[in-house]
């Protein structure tokens, strides 16, 4: 099982939208996807509700043995967010290890695990990053959002170093500019600045600001299944970016089966 965490301490940058679309894309190709919603706001859990395994995300931070998951035809099993996740931020560091061990029990059954995180660099997000092999960070090209990229990168690089010392790794897939307004000179110049500041970390893709992305998630489907011409461009950009994420995770593109 390859595990990817999507992280950025800013809210509203597109973490959940990307996580859910990545899960849909991989599931359509026949990959068995375990989706872990670690954000008590539970946005992803709402969209992916039909795939619920009945397991609560807070249970992953407790040592009790978890029930077996029956993977349905959709190829996605959701471990849904629950309010008890909030209390974990005051828990002991040892919950990171428990979380990793609990996820590991599903490693044989699933090909991919996608972890959606809260807009914070909390103990829960840290656990997600320790459990992950890959991390992806959507970023918004607003000035206030770009200001947070340094601490985001420091966190990711810090955890990567700690994992490498223990013989593990955390591959930073990169920052993916999202919600880009192509007509905004400010967005264009912020994007250029971001690329100049972190040429090795900014993915050469972007996702524009398009309402069909929010509509798709509310309708519990990926944007490429929205039958409107306005959704076509959004679908194209989303597919292109996620195919590169998939590629960087070493997951071959397969023919769509669903
Ligand atoms: N490219 C986009 N274009 C338009 N709306 C978007 C786009 N990406 C995300 N959104 C919307 O912006 C809001 C925040 O996105 P979300 O994925 O929930 O962010 P996060 O998980 O980082 O808080 C949601 O309402 C979502 O539907
Ligand atoms: Mg979210």
Short mmCIF file of N, CA, C and O in Angstrom, two decimals, residues 99-228:
data_model
loop_
_atom_site.label_atom_id
_atom_site.label_comp_id
_atom_site.label_asym_id
_atom_site.label_seq_id
_atom_site.Cartn_x
_atom_site.Cartn_y
_atom_site.Cartn_z
N UNK A 99 -1.25 5.14 15.18
CA UNK A 99 -1.88 5.44 13.88
C UNK A 99 -1.18 4.68 12.75
O UNK A 99 -1.82 4.05 11.91
N UNK A 100 0.15 4.71 12.80
CA UNK A 100 0.91 4.02 11.75
C UNK A 100 0.68 2.51 11.81
O UNK A 100 0.52 1.86 10.78
N UNK A 101 0.65 1.98 13.02
CA UNK A 101 0.44 0.53 13.17
C UNK A 101 -0.96 0.12 12.71
O UNK A 101 -1.14 -0.90 12.04
N UNK A 102 -1.95 0.92 13.07
CA UNK A 102 -3.33 0.59 12.66
C UNK A 102 -3.47 0.63 11.14
O UNK A 102 -4.09 -0.24 10.54
N UNK A 103 -2.88 1.64 10.50
CA UNK A 103 -2.97 1.73 9.03
C UNK A 103 -2.28 0.54 8.38
O UNK A 103 -2.74 0.00 7.37
N UNK A 104 -1.19 0.13 8.99
CA UNK A 104 -0.40 -0.98 8.45
C UNK A 104 -1.23 -2.27 8.37
O UNK A 104 -0.99 -3.10 7.50
N UNK A 105 -2.23 -2.40 9.23
CA UNK A 105 -3.05 -3.63 9.20
C UNK A 105 -3.86 -3.72 7.90
O UNK A 105 -4.36 -4.78 7.56
N UNK A 106 -3.99 -2.60 7.18
CA UNK A 106 -4.75 -2.61 5.91
C UNK A 106 -3.83 -2.67 4.68
O UNK A 106 -4.29 -2.64 3.55
N UNK A 107 -2.53 -2.74 4.95
CA UNK A 107 -1.55 -2.61 3.86
C UNK A 107 -1.68 -3.68 2.80
O UNK A 107 -1.44 -3.44 1.62
N UNK A 108 -2.08 -4.90 3.21
CA UNK A 108 -2.19 -6.00 2.25
C UNK A 108 -3.46 -5.86 1.40
O UNK A 108 -3.49 -6.25 0.24
N UNK A 109 -4.50 -5.30 2.02
CA UNK A 109 -5.81 -5.26 1.35
C UNK A 109 -5.92 -4.14 0.32
O UNK A 109 -6.67 -4.27 -0.66
N UNK A 110 -5.20 -3.04 0.55
CA UNK A 110 -5.36 -1.86 -0.31
C UNK A 110 -4.08 -1.55 -1.08
O UNK A 110 -2.98 -1.84 -0.62
N UNK A 111 -4.26 -0.93 -2.26
CA UNK A 111 -3.10 -0.51 -3.06
C UNK A 111 -2.63 0.88 -2.64
O UNK A 111 -1.44 1.18 -2.68
N UNK A 112 -3.60 1.71 -2.29
CA UNK A 112 -3.30 3.12 -2.01
C UNK A 112 -4.08 3.57 -0.79
O UNK A 112 -5.23 3.17 -0.60
N UNK A 113 -3.43 4.43 0.02
CA UNK A 113 -4.15 5.09 1.12
C UNK A 113 -4.02 6.59 0.92
O UNK A 113 -2.91 7.10 0.73
N UNK A 114 -5.15 7.28 0.92
CA UNK A 114 -5.16 8.75 0.76
C UNK A 114 -5.59 9.35 2.10
O UNK A 114 -6.65 8.99 2.63
N UNK A 115 -4.75 10.22 2.65
CA UNK A 115 -5.08 10.84 3.95
C UNK A 115 -5.36 12.33 3.76
O UNK A 115 -4.48 13.09 3.33
N UNK A 116 -6.59 12.73 4.07
CA UNK A 116 -6.94 14.16 4.04
C UNK A 116 -6.74 14.72 5.44
O UNK A 116 -7.08 14.07 6.43
N UNK A 117 -6.15 15.90 5.51
CA UNK A 117 -5.80 16.48 6.80
C UNK A 117 -6.51 17.80 7.07
O UNK A 117 -6.98 18.48 6.16
N UNK A 118 -6.52 18.17 8.35
CA UNK A 118 -7.07 19.47 8.78
C UNK A 118 -6.18 20.60 8.30
O UNK A 118 -5.00 20.38 8.05
N UNK A 119 -6.73 21.80 8.26
CA UNK A 119 -5.88 22.96 7.97
C UNK A 119 -5.05 23.35 9.18
O UNK A 119 -5.26 24.39 9.78
N UNK A 120 -4.11 22.50 9.55
CA UNK A 120 -3.22 22.80 10.68
C UNK A 120 -2.03 21.87 10.57
O UNK A 120 -2.07 20.88 9.85
N UNK A 121 -0.99 22.20 11.31
CA UNK A 121 0.14 21.29 11.39
C UNK A 121 0.11 20.67 12.79
O UNK A 121 1.07 20.68 13.54
N UNK A 122 -1.05 20.12 13.12
CA UNK A 122 -1.30 19.55 14.44
C UNK A 122 -0.64 18.18 14.57
O UNK A 122 -0.07 17.65 13.61
N UNK A 123 -0.80 17.60 15.76
CA UNK A 123 -0.27 16.25 16.00
C UNK A 123 -0.91 15.25 15.02
O UNK A 123 -0.25 14.33 14.53
N UNK A 124 -2.19 15.48 14.69
CA UNK A 124 -2.88 14.60 13.75
C UNK A 124 -2.26 14.68 12.36
O UNK A 124 -2.03 13.67 11.70
N UNK A 125 -1.98 15.91 11.91
CA UNK A 125 -1.35 16.07 10.59
C UNK A 125 0.05 15.46 10.61
O UNK A 125 0.46 14.82 9.65
N UNK A 126 0.76 15.66 11.71
CA UNK A 126 2.09 15.06 11.85
C UNK A 126 2.00 13.55 11.73
O UNK A 126 2.81 12.92 11.03
N UNK A 127 0.99 12.96 12.35
CA UNK A 127 0.80 11.51 12.26
C UNK A 127 0.57 11.11 10.81
O UNK A 127 1.13 10.12 10.32
N UNK A 128 -0.24 11.90 10.12
CA UNK A 128 -0.52 11.62 8.70
C UNK A 128 0.75 11.66 7.88
O UNK A 128 0.97 10.81 7.00
N UNK A 129 1.62 12.61 8.18
CA UNK A 129 2.87 12.74 7.42
C UNK A 129 3.84 11.62 7.77
O UNK A 129 4.58 11.14 6.91
N UNK A 130 3.84 11.19 9.02
CA UNK A 130 4.71 10.07 9.39
C UNK A 130 4.24 8.78 8.73
O UNK A 130 5.04 7.95 8.32
N UNK A 131 2.93 8.63 8.59
CA UNK A 131 2.39 7.40 8.00
C UNK A 131 2.54 7.40 6.48
O UNK A 131 2.46 6.36 5.85
N UNK A 132 2.77 8.58 5.90
CA UNK A 132 2.74 8.69 4.44
C UNK A 132 4.10 8.41 3.80
O UNK A 132 5.15 8.64 4.40
N UNK A 133 4.03 7.92 2.57
CA UNK A 133 5.24 7.79 1.74
C UNK A 133 5.40 9.05 0.88
O UNK A 133 6.50 9.39 0.46
N UNK A 134 4.27 9.70 0.61
CA UNK A 134 4.24 10.86 -0.28
C UNK A 134 3.40 11.96 0.35
O UNK A 134 2.45 11.68 1.07
N UNK A 135 3.76 13.20 0.02
CA UNK A 135 2.92 14.31 0.48
C UNK A 135 2.74 15.30 -0.68
O UNK A 135 3.66 15.57 -1.44
N UNK A 136 1.52 15.78 -0.77
CA UNK A 136 1.15 16.75 -1.80
C UNK A 136 0.53 17.96 -1.11
O UNK A 136 -0.26 17.80 -0.19
N UNK A 137 0.91 19.16 -1.55
CA UNK A 137 0.37 20.36 -0.92
C UNK A 137 -0.25 21.29 -1.95
O UNK A 137 0.47 21.98 -2.68
N UNK A 138 -1.59 21.35 -1.99
CA UNK A 138 -2.20 22.38 -2.82
C UNK A 138 -1.90 23.74 -2.20
O UNK A 138 -1.86 23.86 -0.97
N UNK A 139 -1.66 24.73 -3.04
CA UNK A 139 -1.44 26.08 -2.52
C UNK A 139 -2.29 27.05 -3.33
O UNK A 139 -2.53 26.85 -4.51
N UNK A 140 -2.74 28.08 -2.64
CA UNK A 140 -3.48 29.14 -3.32
C UNK A 140 -2.48 30.25 -3.58
O UNK A 140 -1.58 30.47 -2.77
N UNK A 141 -2.64 30.94 -4.69
CA UNK A 141 -1.63 31.95 -5.02
C UNK A 141 -2.03 33.34 -4.52
O UNK A 141 -1.69 34.36 -5.10
N UNK A 142 -2.74 33.37 -3.40
CA UNK A 142 -3.00 34.63 -2.70
C UNK A 142 -1.78 34.92 -1.83
O UNK A 142 -1.16 34.00 -1.31
N UNK A 143 -1.49 36.20 -1.62
CA UNK A 143 -0.30 36.56 -0.84
C UNK A 143 -0.31 35.92 0.54
O UNK A 143 0.67 35.36 0.99
N UNK A 144 -1.46 35.99 1.24
CA UNK A 144 -1.51 35.48 2.60
C UNK A 144 -1.24 33.97 2.62
O UNK A 144 -0.72 33.43 3.58
N UNK A 145 -1.60 33.32 1.55
CA UNK A 145 -1.43 31.87 1.49
C UNK A 145 0.03 31.51 1.23
O UNK A 145 0.58 30.57 1.80
N UNK A 146 0.66 32.29 0.37
CA UNK A 146 2.06 32.03 0.02
C UNK A 146 2.97 32.24 1.24
O UNK A 146 3.96 31.55 1.42
N UNK A 147 2.55 33.19 2.10
CA UNK A 147 3.37 33.45 3.30
C UNK A 147 3.52 32.20 4.17
O UNK A 147 4.48 32.06 4.90
N UNK A 148 2.55 31.30 4.10
CA UNK A 148 2.61 30.10 4.95
C UNK A 148 3.46 28.98 4.37
O UNK A 148 3.67 27.97 5.05
N UNK A 149 3.95 29.15 3.15
CA UNK A 149 4.63 28.02 2.51
C UNK A 149 5.96 27.67 3.21
O UNK A 149 6.34 26.51 3.23
N UNK A 150 6.61 28.67 3.79
CA UNK A 150 7.90 28.38 4.44
C UNK A 150 7.71 27.41 5.60
O UNK A 150 8.42 26.40 5.71
N UNK A 151 6.73 27.69 6.47
CA UNK A 151 6.55 26.79 7.61
C UNK A 151 6.03 25.43 7.16
O UNK A 151 6.36 24.39 7.75
N UNK A 152 5.24 25.41 6.09
CA UNK A 152 4.77 24.13 5.54
C UNK A 152 5.97 23.29 5.07
O UNK A 152 6.11 22.13 5.43
N UNK A 153 6.85 23.94 4.31
CA UNK A 153 8.02 23.22 3.80
C UNK A 153 8.93 22.78 4.93
O UNK A 153 9.45 21.66 4.92
N UNK A 154 9.11 23.66 5.92
CA UNK A 154 9.96 23.28 7.07
C UNK A 154 9.42 22.05 7.77
O UNK A 154 10.17 21.14 8.14
N UNK A 155 8.10 22.01 7.93
CA UNK A 155 7.49 20.85 8.58
C UNK A 155 7.73 19.58 7.77
O UNK A 155 8.14 18.55 8.30
N UNK A 156 7.47 19.67 6.48
CA UNK A 156 7.61 18.50 5.62
C UNK A 156 9.07 18.02 5.59
O UNK A 156 9.36 16.84 5.77
N UNK A 157 10.00 18.96 5.43
CA UNK A 157 11.41 18.60 5.36
C UNK A 157 11.89 18.04 6.70
O UNK A 157 12.63 17.06 6.77
N UNK A 158 11.40 18.62 7.80
CA UNK A 158 11.76 18.14 9.14
C UNK A 158 11.31 16.69 9.33
O UNK A 158 12.07 15.85 9.80
N UNK A 159 10.07 16.41 8.95
CA UNK A 159 9.56 15.03 9.12
C UNK A 159 10.29 14.09 8.17
O UNK A 159 10.63 12.96 8.54
N UNK A 160 10.59 14.56 6.97
CA UNK A 160 11.33 13.71 6.03
C UNK A 160 12.68 13.32 6.62
O UNK A 160 13.08 12.16 6.57
N UNK A 161 13.37 14.31 7.23
CA UNK A 161 14.68 14.01 7.82
C UNK A 161 14.56 12.98 8.94
O UNK A 161 15.35 12.03 9.01
N UNK A 162 13.55 13.16 9.79
CA UNK A 162 13.38 12.22 10.91
C UNK A 162 13.08 10.83 10.39
O UNK A 162 13.55 9.83 10.92
N UNK A 163 12.27 10.76 9.33
CA UNK A 163 11.94 9.44 8.78
C UNK A 163 13.17 8.81 8.12
O UNK A 163 13.39 7.61 8.24
N UNK A 164 13.95 9.63 7.45
CA UNK A 164 15.15 9.10 6.80
C UNK A 164 16.15 8.56 7.82
O UNK A 164 16.80 7.55 7.59
N UNK A 165 16.23 9.24 8.98
CA UNK A 165 17.13 8.74 10.03
C UNK A 165 16.71 7.35 10.49
O UNK A 165 17.54 6.54 10.90
N UNK A 166 15.41 7.10 10.44
CA UNK A 166 14.90 5.78 10.84
C UNK A 166 14.81 4.79 9.69
O UNK A 166 14.18 3.75 9.82
N UNK A 167 15.36 5.14 8.55
CA UNK A 167 15.35 4.23 7.40
C UNK A 167 14.13 4.37 6.51
O UNK A 167 13.96 3.63 5.54
N UNK A 168 13.25 5.32 6.83
CA UNK A 168 12.07 5.54 6.00
C UNK A 168 12.27 6.71 5.04
O UNK A 168 13.41 7.13 4.80
N UNK A 169 11.18 7.21 4.51
CA UNK A 169 11.27 8.39 3.64
C UNK A 169 9.90 9.06 3.53
O UNK A 169 8.87 8.45 3.86
N UNK A 170 9.92 10.28 3.09
CA UNK A 170 8.69 11.02 2.78
C UNK A 170 8.99 11.81 1.52
O UNK A 170 9.79 12.74 1.56
N UNK A 171 8.40 11.39 0.42
CA UNK A 171 8.68 12.07 -0.86
C UNK A 171 7.72 13.24 -1.02
O UNK A 171 6.49 13.05 -0.95
N UNK A 172 8.27 14.42 -1.20
CA UNK A 172 7.42 15.60 -1.41
C UNK A 172 7.08 15.70 -2.89
O UNK A 172 7.92 16.04 -3.71
N UNK A 173 5.85 15.36 -3.22
CA UNK A 173 5.42 15.43 -4.62
C UNK A 173 5.42 16.87 -5.09
O UNK A 173 5.73 17.15 -6.24
N UNK A 174 5.07 17.77 -4.18
CA UNK A 174 5.20 19.18 -4.52
C UNK A 174 3.98 20.01 -4.15
O UNK A 174 3.00 19.50 -3.62
N UNK A 175 4.11 21.30 -4.45
CA UNK A 175 3.01 22.22 -4.24
C UNK A 175 2.25 22.32 -5.56
O UNK A 175 2.86 22.46 -6.62
N UNK A 176 0.94 22.23 -5.47
CA UNK A 176 0.11 22.33 -6.67
C UNK A 176 -0.75 23.59 -6.58
O UNK A 176 -1.64 23.68 -5.74
N UNK A 177 -0.45 24.58 -7.42
CA UNK A 177 -1.25 25.81 -7.39
C UNK A 177 -2.71 25.52 -7.75
O UNK A 177 -2.99 24.90 -8.77
N UNK A 178 -3.61 25.94 -6.87
CA UNK A 178 -5.04 25.68 -7.07
C UNK A 178 -5.80 26.99 -6.94
O UNK A 178 -5.29 27.97 -6.39
N UNK A 179 -7.01 27.00 -7.45
CA UNK A 179 -7.89 28.17 -7.36
C UNK A 179 -7.26 29.38 -8.05
O UNK A 179 -7.40 30.51 -7.58
N UNK A 180 -6.56 29.12 -9.13
CA UNK A 180 -5.87 30.20 -9.84
C UNK A 180 -6.88 30.96 -10.71
O UNK A 180 -7.64 30.35 -11.46
N UNK A 181 -6.90 32.27 -10.54
CA UNK A 181 -7.71 33.11 -11.44
C UNK A 181 -6.81 33.58 -12.57
O UNK A 181 -5.94 34.43 -12.37
N UNK A 182 -7.01 33.01 -13.74
CA UNK A 182 -6.09 33.27 -14.84
C UNK A 182 -6.10 34.72 -15.30
O UNK A 182 -5.13 35.20 -15.88
N UNK A 183 -7.20 35.43 -15.01
CA UNK A 183 -7.27 36.83 -15.45
C UNK A 183 -6.70 37.79 -14.42
O UNK A 183 -6.65 38.99 -14.67
N UNK A 184 -6.28 37.27 -13.29
CA UNK A 184 -5.80 38.17 -12.24
C UNK A 184 -4.29 38.38 -12.37
O UNK A 184 -3.50 37.43 -12.23
N UNK A 185 -3.87 39.63 -12.63
CA UNK A 185 -2.43 39.90 -12.71
C UNK A 185 -1.72 39.55 -11.40
O UNK A 185 -0.58 39.08 -11.41
N UNK A 186 -2.44 39.73 -10.28
CA UNK A 186 -1.82 39.42 -9.00
C UNK A 186 -1.55 37.92 -8.87
O UNK A 186 -0.50 37.50 -8.41
N UNK A 187 -2.52 37.12 -9.29
CA UNK A 187 -2.30 35.66 -9.24
C UNK A 187 -1.14 35.25 -10.14
O UNK A 187 -0.33 34.42 -9.77
N UNK A 188 -1.10 35.87 -11.31
CA UNK A 188 -0.02 35.51 -12.24
C UNK A 188 1.33 35.86 -11.64
O UNK A 188 2.28 35.08 -11.70
N UNK A 189 1.42 37.05 -11.02
CA UNK A 189 2.73 37.44 -10.49
C UNK A 189 3.06 36.64 -9.22
O UNK A 189 4.21 36.27 -8.99
N UNK A 190 2.04 36.31 -8.41
CA UNK A 190 2.31 35.49 -7.23
C UNK A 190 2.78 34.09 -7.63
O UNK A 190 3.67 33.52 -7.00
N UNK A 191 2.17 33.57 -8.68
CA UNK A 191 2.55 32.23 -9.13
C UNK A 191 4.01 32.24 -9.62
O UNK A 191 4.79 31.34 -9.31
N UNK A 192 4.34 33.29 -10.35
CA UNK A 192 5.70 33.41 -10.87
C UNK A 192 6.69 33.49 -9.69
O UNK A 192 7.73 32.81 -9.69
N UNK A 193 6.33 34.29 -8.69
CA UNK A 193 7.19 34.44 -7.50
C UNK A 193 7.37 33.10 -6.78
O UNK A 193 8.47 32.77 -6.34
N UNK A 194 6.26 32.37 -6.67
CA UNK A 194 6.32 31.08 -5.97
C UNK A 194 7.26 30.12 -6.70
O UNK A 194 8.08 29.44 -6.08
N UNK A 195 7.15 30.11 -8.02
CA UNK A 195 8.01 29.21 -8.81
C UNK A 195 9.48 29.63 -8.69
O UNK A 195 10.37 28.79 -8.55
N UNK A 196 9.70 30.95 -8.67
CA UNK A 196 11.08 31.43 -8.54
C UNK A 196 11.66 31.08 -7.17
O UNK A 196 12.83 30.75 -7.03
N UNK A 197 10.79 31.16 -6.13
CA UNK A 197 11.27 30.88 -4.77
C UNK A 197 11.54 29.39 -4.56
O UNK A 197 12.48 29.02 -3.88
N UNK A 198 10.69 28.55 -5.14
CA UNK A 198 10.81 27.10 -4.91
C UNK A 198 10.72 26.32 -6.22
O UNK A 198 9.80 25.53 -6.42
N UNK A 199 11.67 26.55 -7.13
CA UNK A 199 11.53 25.91 -8.45
C UNK A 199 11.44 24.38 -8.37
O UNK A 199 10.76 23.77 -9.18
N UNK A 200 12.10 23.81 -7.37
CA UNK A 200 12.10 22.34 -7.30
C UNK A 200 10.84 21.78 -6.66
O UNK A 200 10.61 20.57 -6.72
N UNK A 201 10.04 22.64 -6.02
CA UNK A 201 8.88 22.14 -5.27
C UNK A 201 7.53 22.45 -5.91
O UNK A 201 6.52 21.91 -5.49
N UNK A 202 7.49 23.37 -6.87
CA UNK A 202 6.18 23.72 -7.46
C UNK A 202 5.93 22.82 -8.67
O UNK A 202 6.75 22.79 -9.60
N UNK A 203 4.83 22.11 -8.66
CA UNK A 203 4.51 21.23 -9.79
C UNK A 203 4.20 22.08 -11.03
O UNK A 203 3.58 23.13 -10.92
N UNK A 204 4.61 21.62 -12.20
CA UNK A 204 4.36 22.40 -13.42
C UNK A 204 2.91 22.23 -13.92
O UNK A 204 2.67 21.94 -15.09
N UNK A 205 1.97 22.35 -13.01
CA UNK A 205 0.55 22.22 -13.33
C UNK A 205 -0.19 23.26 -12.49
O UNK A 205 0.34 23.71 -11.48
N UNK A 206 -1.40 23.58 -12.89
CA UNK A 206 -2.23 24.43 -12.03
C UNK A 206 -3.68 24.05 -12.24
O UNK A 206 -4.05 23.46 -13.26
N UNK A 207 -4.48 24.35 -11.24
CA UNK A 207 -5.92 24.13 -11.37
C UNK A 207 -6.58 25.50 -11.19
O UNK A 207 -6.37 26.19 -10.19
N UNK A 208 -7.32 25.88 -12.20
CA UNK A 208 -7.96 27.20 -12.18
C UNK A 208 -9.18 27.19 -11.26
O UNK A 208 -9.70 26.14 -10.90
N UNK A 209 -9.61 28.39 -10.92
CA UNK A 209 -10.80 28.56 -10.10
C UNK A 209 -12.04 28.32 -10.96
O UNK A 209 -12.34 29.12 -11.84
N UNK A 210 -12.70 27.21 -10.74
CA UNK A 210 -13.89 26.88 -11.54
C UNK A 210 -14.96 26.28 -10.63
O UNK A 210 -14.70 25.29 -9.92
N UNK A 211 -16.15 26.84 -10.72
CA UNK A 211 -17.21 26.44 -9.79
C UNK A 211 -17.61 24.97 -9.95
O UNK A 211 -18.10 24.36 -9.01
N UNK A 212 -17.35 24.39 -11.10
CA UNK A 212 -17.78 23.00 -11.31
C UNK A 212 -17.07 22.03 -10.36
O UNK A 212 -17.57 20.94 -10.11
N UNK A 213 -15.92 22.44 -9.81
CA UNK A 213 -15.22 21.54 -8.87
C UNK A 213 -16.03 21.40 -7.58
O UNK A 213 -16.27 20.29 -7.10
N UNK A 214 -16.50 22.52 -7.06
CA UNK A 214 -17.34 22.48 -5.86
C UNK A 214 -18.67 21.77 -6.15
O UNK A 214 -19.17 21.02 -5.31
N UNK A 215 -19.22 22.01 -7.32
CA UNK A 215 -20.50 21.37 -7.68
C UNK A 215 -20.35 19.85 -7.73
O UNK A 215 -21.21 19.10 -7.27
N UNK A 216 -19.23 19.41 -8.30
CA UNK A 216 -19.00 17.97 -8.42
C UNK A 216 -18.94 17.34 -7.04
O UNK A 216 -19.58 16.31 -6.78
N UNK A 217 -18.21 17.96 -6.11
CA UNK A 217 -18.06 17.38 -4.78
C UNK A 217 -19.40 17.35 -4.05
O UNK A 217 -19.71 16.40 -3.35
N UNK A 218 -20.20 18.40 -4.25
CA UNK A 218 -21.53 18.42 -3.62
C UNK A 218 -22.41 17.32 -4.22
O UNK A 218 -23.25 16.76 -3.53
N UNK A 219 -22.21 17.02 -5.48
CA UNK A 219 -22.98 15.96 -6.15
C UNK A 219 -22.36 14.58 -5.96
O UNK A 219 -22.79 13.60 -6.59
N UNK A 220 -21.33 14.49 -5.15
CA UNK A 220 -20.65 13.22 -4.82
C UNK A 220 -20.11 12.51 -6.06
O UNK A 220 -20.27 11.30 -6.23
N UNK A 221 -19.47 13.29 -6.90
CA UNK A 221 -18.84 12.70 -8.10
C UNK A 221 -17.64 13.54 -8.52
O UNK A 221 -17.54 14.71 -8.15
N UNK A 222 -16.73 12.94 -9.29
CA UNK A 222 -15.59 13.74 -9.77
C UNK A 222 -16.04 14.72 -10.85
O UNK A 222 -17.06 14.49 -11.51
N UNK A 223 -15.26 15.76 -11.02
CA UNK A 223 -15.65 16.83 -11.95
C UNK A 223 -15.72 16.32 -13.39
O UNK A 223 -16.47 16.84 -14.20
N UNK A 224 -14.97 15.25 -13.69
CA UNK A 224 -15.02 14.72 -15.06
C UNK A 224 -16.33 13.97 -15.34
O UNK A 224 -16.57 13.58 -16.46
N UNK A 225 -17.16 13.77 -14.32
CA UNK A 225 -18.46 13.12 -14.56
C UNK A 225 -19.59 14.14 -14.61
O UNK A 225 -20.75 13.78 -14.80
N UNK A 226 -19.26 15.41 -14.42
CA UNK A 226 -20.29 16.47 -14.51
C UNK A 226 -20.55 16.71 -15.99
O UNK A 226 -19.63 17.00 -16.76
N UNK A 227 -21.81 16.62 -16.35
CA UNK A 227 -22.16 16.69 -17.75
C UNK A 227 -22.49 18.13 -18.17
O UNK A 227 -23.63 18.45 -18.49
N UNK A 228 -21.49 18.98 -18.09
CA UNK A 228 -21.69 20.38 -18.48
C UNK A 228 -20.42 20.83 -19.18
O UNK A 228 -19.32 20.48 -18.75
#
